[in-house]
PDB file of C-alpha atoms in Angstrom:
ATOM      1  CA  UNK B   1      -2.568  36.477 -60.770  1.00 81.00           C
ATOM      2  CA  UNK B   2      -5.553  34.918 -61.976  1.00 88.00           C
ATOM      3  CA  UNK B   3      -5.732  32.225 -64.947  1.00 90.00           C
ATOM      4  CA  UNK B   4      -8.629  34.286 -66.459  1.00 96.00           C
ATOM      5  CA  UNK B   5      -8.080  38.079 -66.932  1.00 97.00           C
ATOM      6  CA  UNK B   6     -10.843  40.592 -66.563  1.00 98.00           C
ATOM      7  CA  UNK B   7     -10.194  44.014 -66.415  1.00 98.00           C
ATOM      8  CA  UNK B   8     -10.216  45.752 -62.619  1.00 97.00           C
ATOM      9  CA  UNK B   9     -12.884  48.503 -63.491  1.00 98.00           C
ATOM     10  CA  UNK B  10     -15.103  49.326 -65.956  1.00 98.00           C
ATOM     11  CA  UNK B  11     -18.064  52.441 -65.406  1.00 97.00           C
ATOM     12  CA  UNK B  12     -20.726  53.968 -67.175  1.00 97.00           C
ATOM     13  CA  UNK B  13     -23.648  56.255 -67.188  1.00 97.00           C
ATOM     14  CA  UNK B  14     -26.583  55.033 -66.293  1.00 97.00           C
ATOM     15  CA  UNK B  15     -29.015  53.605 -69.410  1.00 97.00           C
ATOM     16  CA  UNK B  16     -25.395  53.314 -71.319  1.00 97.00           C
ATOM     17  CA  UNK B  17     -24.309  50.129 -72.093  1.00 98.00           C
ATOM     18  CA  UNK B  18     -20.524  48.379 -70.794  1.00 98.00           C
ATOM     19  CA  UNK B  19     -19.192  45.069 -71.623  1.00 98.00           C
ATOM     20  CA  UNK B  20     -16.329  43.472 -69.142  1.00 98.00           C
ATOM     21  CA  UNK B  21     -14.104  40.733 -71.552  1.00 98.00           C
ATOM     22  CA  UNK B  22     -12.551  37.647 -69.885  1.00 98.00           C
ATOM     23  CA  UNK B  23      -9.600  35.757 -71.492  1.00 97.00           C
ATOM     24  CA  UNK B  24      -8.213  32.678 -71.171  1.00 96.00           C
ATOM     25  CA  UNK B  25      -6.314  30.276 -72.815  1.00 94.00           C
ATOM     26  CA  UNK B  26      -6.618  26.628 -74.844  1.00 92.00           C
ATOM     27  CA  UNK B  27      -7.006  24.632 -71.170  1.00 92.00           C
ATOM     28  CA  UNK B  28     -10.200  26.654 -70.734  1.00 94.00           C
ATOM     29  CA  UNK B  29     -11.970  29.086 -71.950  1.00 96.00           C
ATOM     30  CA  UNK B  30     -10.524  27.606 -75.511  1.00 94.00           C
ATOM     31  CA  UNK B  31     -11.279  23.889 -74.665  1.00 93.00           C
ATOM     32  CA  UNK B  32     -14.510  24.376 -74.773  1.00 93.00           C
ATOM     33  CA  UNK B  33     -15.029  24.742 -70.957  1.00 95.00           C
ATOM     34  CA  UNK B  34     -18.317  26.724 -70.195  1.00 96.00           C
ATOM     35  CA  UNK B  35     -17.667  30.204 -69.200  1.00 98.00           C
ATOM     36  CA  UNK B  36     -20.009  31.460 -66.102  1.00 98.00           C
ATOM     37  CA  UNK B  37     -20.286  34.826 -64.927  1.00 98.00           C
ATOM     38  CA  UNK B  38     -21.232  35.768 -60.942  1.00 98.00           C
ATOM     39  CA  UNK B  39     -21.787  39.506 -59.758  1.00 98.00           C
ATOM     40  CA  UNK B  40     -21.280  39.819 -55.869  1.00 98.00           C
ATOM     41  CA  UNK B  41     -23.296  43.102 -54.427  1.00 97.00           C
ATOM     42  CA  UNK B  42     -20.811  44.334 -50.969  1.00 93.00           C
ATOM     43  CA  UNK B  43     -20.887  41.727 -48.113  1.00 93.00           C
ATOM     44  CA  UNK B  44     -22.812  38.888 -49.768  1.00 97.00           C
ATOM     45  CA  UNK B  45     -21.576  35.980 -51.770  1.00 98.00           C
ATOM     46  CA  UNK B  46     -21.612  35.480 -55.046  1.00 98.00           C
ATOM     47  CA  UNK B  47     -24.438  35.281 -57.177  1.00 98.00           C
ATOM     48  CA  UNK B  48     -24.818  33.283 -60.653  1.00 98.00           C
ATOM     49  CA  UNK B  49     -25.879  35.595 -63.491  1.00 98.00           C
ATOM     50  CA  UNK B  50     -24.444  34.408 -66.375  1.00 98.00           C
ATOM     51  CA  UNK B  51     -24.546  29.536 -66.753  1.00 98.00           C
ATOM     52  CA  UNK B  52     -22.527  28.104 -70.032  1.00 96.00           C
ATOM     53  CA  UNK B  53     -21.952  31.316 -72.041  1.00 95.00           C
ATOM     54  CA  UNK B  54     -25.364  32.704 -72.758  1.00 97.00           C
ATOM     55  CA  UNK B  55     -27.781  31.957 -69.973  1.00 97.00           C
ATOM     56  CA  UNK B  56     -29.161  33.883 -67.806  1.00 97.00           C
ATOM     57  CA  UNK B  57     -30.866  31.956 -64.393  1.00 96.00           C
ATOM     58  CA  UNK B  58     -34.472  33.084 -63.291  1.00 95.00           C
ATOM     59  CA  UNK B  59     -34.739  36.466 -62.278  1.00 95.00           C
ATOM     60  CA  UNK B  60     -31.264  37.982 -63.816  1.00 97.00           C
ATOM     61  CA  UNK B  61     -32.873  40.972 -66.216  1.00 96.00           C
ATOM     62  CA  UNK B  62     -32.274  40.773 -69.685  1.00 96.00           C
ATOM     63  CA  UNK B  63     -30.249  43.208 -69.869  1.00 97.00           C
ATOM     64  CA  UNK B  64     -27.453  40.858 -68.526  1.00 98.00           C
ATOM     65  CA  UNK B  65     -25.694  38.480 -71.775  1.00 98.00           C
ATOM     66  CA  UNK B  66     -23.036  36.732 -72.600  1.00 97.00           C
ATOM     67  CA  UNK B  67     -21.052  35.476 -75.821  1.00 96.00           C
ATOM     68  CA  UNK B  68     -18.065  33.251 -76.744  1.00 95.00           C
ATOM     69  CA  UNK B  69     -14.971  34.110 -79.346  1.00 94.00           C
ATOM     70  CA  UNK B  70     -12.336  31.480 -79.035  1.00 95.00           C
ATOM     71  CA  UNK B  71     -10.627  31.781 -75.535  1.00 96.00           C
ATOM     72  CA  UNK B  72     -12.499  35.134 -74.735  1.00 97.00           C
ATOM     73  CA  UNK B  73     -15.887  35.647 -73.073  1.00 98.00           C
ATOM     74  CA  UNK B  74     -17.614  38.742 -72.494  1.00 98.00           C
ATOM     75  CA  UNK B  75     -20.885  40.282 -70.281  1.00 98.00           C
ATOM     76  CA  UNK B  76     -22.569  43.050 -71.224  1.00 98.00           C
ATOM     77  CA  UNK B  77     -25.313  45.091 -69.473  1.00 98.00           C
ATOM     78  CA  UNK B  78     -27.438  46.688 -70.847  1.00 97.00           C
ATOM     79  CA  UNK B  79     -29.093  49.642 -69.778  1.00 97.00           C
ATOM     80  CA  UNK B  80     -26.836  50.507 -66.713  1.00 98.00           C
ATOM     81  CA  UNK B  81     -29.203  51.104 -63.251  1.00 97.00           C
ATOM     82  CA  UNK B  82     -27.254  52.494 -60.173  1.00 97.00           C
ATOM     83  CA  UNK B  83     -28.089  48.920 -58.537  1.00 96.00           C
ATOM     84  CA  UNK B  84     -25.986  47.268 -61.119  1.00 97.00           C
ATOM     85  CA  UNK B  85     -22.923  48.787 -58.970  1.00 97.00           C
ATOM     86  CA  UNK B  86     -20.908  45.204 -58.065  1.00 97.00           C
ATOM     87  CA  UNK B  87     -17.812  43.112 -58.964  1.00 98.00           C
ATOM     88  CA  UNK B  88     -18.550  40.956 -61.236  1.00 98.00           C
ATOM     89  CA  UNK B  89     -16.644  37.585 -61.885  1.00 98.00           C
ATOM     90  CA  UNK B  90     -16.346  35.241 -64.928  1.00 98.00           C
ATOM     91  CA  UNK B  91     -15.058  31.212 -64.035  1.00 98.00           C
ATOM     92  CA  UNK B  92     -14.621  28.084 -66.114  1.00 97.00           C
ATOM     93  CA  UNK B  93     -13.082  24.933 -66.051  1.00 95.00           C
ATOM     94  CA  UNK B  94      -9.104  24.226 -66.563  1.00 93.00           C
ATOM     95  CA  UNK B  95      -9.038  20.730 -67.597  1.00 89.00           C
ATOM     96  CA  UNK B  96      -4.773  21.288 -67.378  1.00 81.00           C
ATOM     97  CA  UNK B  97      -4.083  22.682 -63.885  1.00 66.00           C
ATOM     98  CA  UNK B  98      -4.435  21.924 -60.246  1.00 69.00           C
ATOM     99  CA  UNK B  99      -7.181  23.472 -59.551  1.00 64.00           C
ATOM    100  CA  UNK B 100      -9.423  22.800 -61.614  1.00 89.00           C
ATOM    101  CA  UNK B 101     -12.191  25.728 -61.485  1.00 95.00           C
ATOM    102  CA  UNK B 102     -10.780  28.971 -62.187  1.00 96.00           C
ATOM    103  CA  UNK B 103     -12.269  32.635 -61.299  1.00 97.00           C
ATOM    104  CA  UNK B 104     -10.974  35.879 -63.090  1.00 98.00           C
ATOM    105  CA  UNK B 105     -10.055  39.163 -60.510  1.00 97.00           C
ATOM    106  CA  UNK B 106     -12.843  39.939 -61.130  1.00 97.00           C
ATOM    107  CA  UNK B 107     -14.070  43.962 -62.429  1.00 98.00           C
ATOM    108  CA  UNK B 108     -15.414  46.571 -60.614  1.00 98.00           C
ATOM    109  CA  UNK B 109     -18.924  48.133 -62.292  1.00 98.00           C
ATOM    110  CA  UNK B 110     -19.149  51.484 -61.611  1.00 98.00           C
ATOM    111  CA  UNK B 111     -21.889  53.362 -62.716  1.00 97.00           C
ATOM    112  CA  UNK B 112     -21.491  57.217 -62.869  1.00 94.00           C
TER     113      UNK B 112
ATOM    114  CA  UNK K   1     -35.297  26.101 -53.474  1.00 91.00           C
ATOM    115  CA  UNK K   2     -31.965  24.834 -52.363  1.00 96.00           C
ATOM    116  CA  UNK K   3     -29.965  26.688 -49.493  1.00 98.00           C
ATOM    117  CA  UNK K   4     -26.902  26.588 -47.622  1.00 98.00           C
ATOM    118  CA  UNK K   5     -26.027  27.465 -43.896  1.00 98.00           C
ATOM    119  CA  UNK K   6     -22.390  27.529 -42.827  1.00 98.00           C
ATOM    120  CA  UNK K   7     -21.042  27.106 -39.255  1.00 97.00           C
ATOM    121  CA  UNK K   8     -18.364  27.077 -37.535  1.00 95.00           C
ATOM    122  CA  UNK K   9     -15.199  29.507 -35.298  1.00 96.00           C
ATOM    123  CA  UNK K  10     -14.046  32.147 -36.938  1.00 97.00           C
ATOM    124  CA  UNK K  11     -11.022  32.978 -35.197  1.00 98.00           C
ATOM    125  CA  UNK K  12      -8.423  29.879 -35.948  1.00 98.00           C
ATOM    126  CA  UNK K  13      -5.153  30.035 -34.155  1.00 98.00           C
ATOM    127  CA  UNK K  14      -2.032  29.193 -36.397  1.00 97.00           C
ATOM    128  CA  UNK K  15      -0.960  25.493 -36.827  1.00 97.00           C
ATOM    129  CA  UNK K  16      -4.144  24.467 -36.479  1.00 98.00           C
ATOM    130  CA  UNK K  17      -7.299  22.980 -38.234  1.00 98.00           C
ATOM    131  CA  UNK K  18      -9.819  25.237 -39.590  1.00 98.00           C
ATOM    132  CA  UNK K  19     -13.064  23.573 -39.668  1.00 98.00           C
ATOM    133  CA  UNK K  20     -16.652  24.484 -41.584  1.00 98.00           C
ATOM    134  CA  UNK K  21     -19.601  22.220 -42.134  1.00 98.00           C
ATOM    135  CA  UNK K  22     -22.449  23.059 -44.282  1.00 98.00           C
ATOM    136  CA  UNK K  23     -25.809  22.213 -44.259  1.00 98.00           C
ATOM    137  CA  UNK K  24     -27.847  21.218 -47.251  1.00 98.00           C
ATOM    138  CA  UNK K  25     -31.481  22.185 -47.488  1.00 98.00           C
ATOM    139  CA  UNK K  26     -34.209  21.668 -50.273  1.00 97.00           C
ATOM    140  CA  UNK K  27     -31.200  19.305 -51.840  1.00 98.00           C
ATOM    141  CA  UNK K  28     -29.775  16.360 -50.850  1.00 98.00           C
ATOM    142  CA  UNK K  29     -25.642  15.563 -50.185  1.00 98.00           C
ATOM    143  CA  UNK K  30     -26.130  12.171 -52.409  1.00 97.00           C
ATOM    144  CA  UNK K  31     -27.649  14.422 -54.978  1.00 97.00           C
ATOM    145  CA  UNK K  32     -26.586  12.040 -58.382  1.00 96.00           C
ATOM    146  CA  UNK K  33     -26.567  15.523 -60.313  1.00 96.00           C
ATOM    147  CA  UNK K  34     -24.842  17.877 -58.029  1.00 97.00           C
ATOM    148  CA  UNK K  35     -21.434  18.701 -56.162  1.00 98.00           C
ATOM    149  CA  UNK K  36     -20.422  20.219 -53.414  1.00 98.00           C
ATOM    150  CA  UNK K  37     -17.968  22.660 -52.824  1.00 98.00           C
ATOM    151  CA  UNK K  38     -16.247  24.695 -50.323  1.00 98.00           C
ATOM    152  CA  UNK K  39     -14.309  28.058 -52.087  1.00 98.00           C
ATOM    153  CA  UNK K  40     -12.981  30.712 -50.528  1.00 98.00           C
ATOM    154  CA  UNK K  41     -12.190  34.847 -51.324  1.00 98.00           C
ATOM    155  CA  UNK K  42      -9.364  37.144 -49.753  1.00 97.00           C
ATOM    156  CA  UNK K  43      -7.756  40.278 -51.601  1.00 94.00           C
ATOM    157  CA  UNK K  44      -5.100  38.846 -51.968  1.00 93.00           C
ATOM    158  CA  UNK K  45      -6.068  35.732 -53.807  1.00 93.00           C
ATOM    159  CA  UNK K  46      -9.208  36.696 -55.081  1.00 95.00           C
ATOM    160  CA  UNK K  47     -11.750  33.211 -55.054  1.00 97.00           C
ATOM    161  CA  UNK K  48     -10.085  30.462 -54.836  1.00 96.00           C
ATOM    162  CA  UNK K  49     -11.432  27.330 -55.329  1.00 96.00           C
ATOM    163  CA  UNK K  50     -10.539  24.685 -53.101  1.00 97.00           C
ATOM    164  CA  UNK K  51     -12.342  21.429 -53.523  1.00 97.00           C
ATOM    165  CA  UNK K  52     -15.574  19.277 -54.096  1.00 97.00           C
ATOM    166  CA  UNK K  53     -17.289  16.530 -52.722  1.00 98.00           C
ATOM    167  CA  UNK K  54     -19.888  14.377 -55.083  1.00 97.00           C
ATOM    168  CA  UNK K  55     -21.935  10.695 -55.194  1.00 97.00           C
ATOM    169  CA  UNK K  56     -21.969   9.218 -58.953  1.00 96.00           C
ATOM    170  CA  UNK K  57     -22.564   5.271 -57.204  1.00 93.00           C
ATOM    171  CA  UNK K  58     -19.685   6.003 -55.021  1.00 96.00           C
ATOM    172  CA  UNK K  59     -18.031   9.118 -52.884  1.00 97.00           C
ATOM    173  CA  UNK K  60     -15.195  11.196 -54.569  1.00 96.00           C
ATOM    174  CA  UNK K  61     -13.813  14.368 -54.162  1.00 96.00           C
ATOM    175  CA  UNK K  62     -11.397  16.404 -55.922  1.00 94.00           C
ATOM    176  CA  UNK K  63      -8.740  18.928 -54.254  1.00 95.00           C
ATOM    177  CA  UNK K  64      -6.555  21.966 -55.209  1.00 93.00           C
ATOM    178  CA  UNK K  65      -3.291  21.330 -55.395  1.00 91.00           C
ATOM    179  CA  UNK K  66      -2.264  23.873 -53.611  1.00 92.00           C
ATOM    180  CA  UNK K  67      -4.115  22.569 -50.429  1.00 95.00           C
ATOM    181  CA  UNK K  68      -4.217  19.020 -51.758  1.00 94.00           C
ATOM    182  CA  UNK K  69      -1.612  18.006 -48.600  1.00 96.00           C
ATOM    183  CA  UNK K  70      -4.163  19.725 -45.633  1.00 98.00           C
ATOM    184  CA  UNK K  71      -7.550  19.338 -47.112  1.00 98.00           C
ATOM    185  CA  UNK K  72     -10.245  17.287 -46.166  1.00 98.00           C
ATOM    186  CA  UNK K  73     -13.875  17.473 -47.808  1.00 98.00           C
ATOM    187  CA  UNK K  74     -16.377  15.042 -45.584  1.00 98.00           C
ATOM    188  CA  UNK K  75     -19.976  14.077 -46.440  1.00 98.00           C
ATOM    189  CA  UNK K  76     -22.322  13.517 -44.117  1.00 98.00           C
ATOM    190  CA  UNK K  77     -25.647  11.932 -44.934  1.00 97.00           C
ATOM    191  CA  UNK K  78     -26.913  11.504 -41.398  1.00 98.00           C
ATOM    192  CA  UNK K  79     -26.591  15.452 -41.546  1.00 98.00           C
ATOM    193  CA  UNK K  80     -27.719  15.836 -44.986  1.00 98.00           C
ATOM    194  CA  UNK K  81     -24.108  18.658 -44.619  1.00 98.00           C
ATOM    195  CA  UNK K  82     -20.982  18.266 -45.744  1.00 98.00           C
ATOM    196  CA  UNK K  83     -18.124  19.625 -44.243  1.00 98.00           C
ATOM    197  CA  UNK K  84     -14.707  21.201 -44.647  1.00 98.00           C
ATOM    198  CA  UNK K  85     -11.225  20.508 -42.911  1.00 98.00           C
ATOM    199  CA  UNK K  86      -7.905  22.126 -43.264  1.00 98.00           C
ATOM    200  CA  UNK K  87      -4.934  21.613 -41.699  1.00 98.00           C
ATOM    201  CA  UNK K  88      -1.791  23.790 -40.491  1.00 98.00           C
ATOM    202  CA  UNK K  89      -3.321  26.690 -40.959  1.00 98.00           C
ATOM    203  CA  UNK K  90      -1.790  29.840 -41.317  1.00 97.00           C
ATOM    204  CA  UNK K  91      -2.774  33.996 -42.048  1.00 96.00           C
ATOM    205  CA  UNK K  92      -2.174  33.435 -45.773  1.00 96.00           C
ATOM    206  CA  UNK K  93      -5.360  31.135 -44.876  1.00 98.00           C
ATOM    207  CA  UNK K  94      -7.102  33.800 -43.817  1.00 98.00           C
ATOM    208  CA  UNK K  95     -10.338  34.067 -46.166  1.00 98.00           C
ATOM    209  CA  UNK K  96     -14.213  34.341 -46.349  1.00 98.00           C
ATOM    210  CA  UNK K  97     -15.045  30.794 -47.036  1.00 98.00           C
ATOM    211  CA  UNK K  98     -17.698  29.828 -49.047  1.00 98.00           C
ATOM    212  CA  UNK K  99     -19.796  26.189 -50.114  1.00 98.00           C
ATOM    213  CA  UNK K 100     -21.601  25.822 -53.284  1.00 98.00           C
ATOM    214  CA  UNK K 101     -23.954  23.509 -54.974  1.00 98.00           C
ATOM    215  CA  UNK K 102     -22.262  22.498 -58.674  1.00 97.00           C
ATOM    216  CA  UNK K 103     -25.359  21.448 -61.274  1.00 94.00           C
ATOM    217  CA  UNK K 104     -22.458  21.119 -63.968  1.00 92.00           C
ATOM    218  CA  UNK K 105     -23.786  24.294 -65.399  1.00 95.00           C
ATOM    219  CA  UNK K 106     -22.261  27.148 -62.787  1.00 96.00           C
ATOM    220  CA  UNK K 107     -22.422  27.529 -58.940  1.00 98.00           C
ATOM    221  CA  UNK K 108     -26.147  28.252 -58.369  1.00 97.00           C
ATOM    222  CA  UNK K 109     -26.884  28.129 -54.572  1.00 98.00           C
ATOM    223  CA  UNK K 110     -24.309  29.866 -51.949  1.00 98.00           C
ATOM    224  CA  UNK K 111     -23.801  29.211 -48.640  1.00 98.00           C
ATOM    225  CA  UNK K 112     -23.110  33.387 -46.761  1.00 98.00           C
ATOM    226  CA  UNK K 113     -20.023  33.147 -45.944  1.00 98.00           C
ATOM    227  CA  UNK K 114     -17.845  32.734 -43.337  1.00 98.00           C
ATOM    228  CA  UNK K 115     -15.093  35.127 -42.350  1.00 98.00           C
ATOM    229  CA  UNK K 116     -12.230  33.540 -40.500  1.00 98.00           C
ATOM    230  CA  UNK K 117      -9.265  34.675 -39.130  1.00 98.00           C
ATOM    231  CA  UNK K 118      -5.688  32.832 -38.858  1.00 98.00           C
ATOM    232  CA  UNK K 119      -4.389  34.414 -35.658  1.00 96.00           C
ATOM    233  CA  UNK K 120      -0.867  33.765 -35.091  1.00 89.00           C
TER     234      UNK K 120
END
């Protein structure tokens, strides 16, 4: 069971908007530790998609955006494209656990 | 553009030691702004952080409690690389292992991943 909770799957049609939630607790997201998001395509390493809640690394389309409120962070993807079909993971730091860098269980995005 | 290249055996026998190396290009293992991590991924455990090494006027490391008694991460400044050693492995340690760079703003660079299978 992951420290950060994500829905196992979401889906949307091309052009639609989807959101993926990441729920933590007072020792990680609620403590103000940054949340980062990764996209993982089959057979490849995760790729940093959003860092520090809302920032996109160079080269990431502005269709991807992040937000945070309380102990929950969210990833939004607008104008869905077939190439967005992938697994998405949130990640943060937890000050109370033995494993300080923690991940969500991942969400599989299916583009219908 | 930093690149991380992993190497090491893909098959390890139970009770033996898993050893992987991550070669760094485009940055330095001795960088005072980076930390160098090992992370693994398996269907049963998902993405699991294992540990890190970093240089801040001296070498430091941190390890996940779940593997703390069995893990060592060492920097090699001469070769600009860092390594993972995990002792007394069991089939539960079968996973894809990744090295990654952290600039305090997420893991921005990852190695290609190495599937390590522990045979019983």
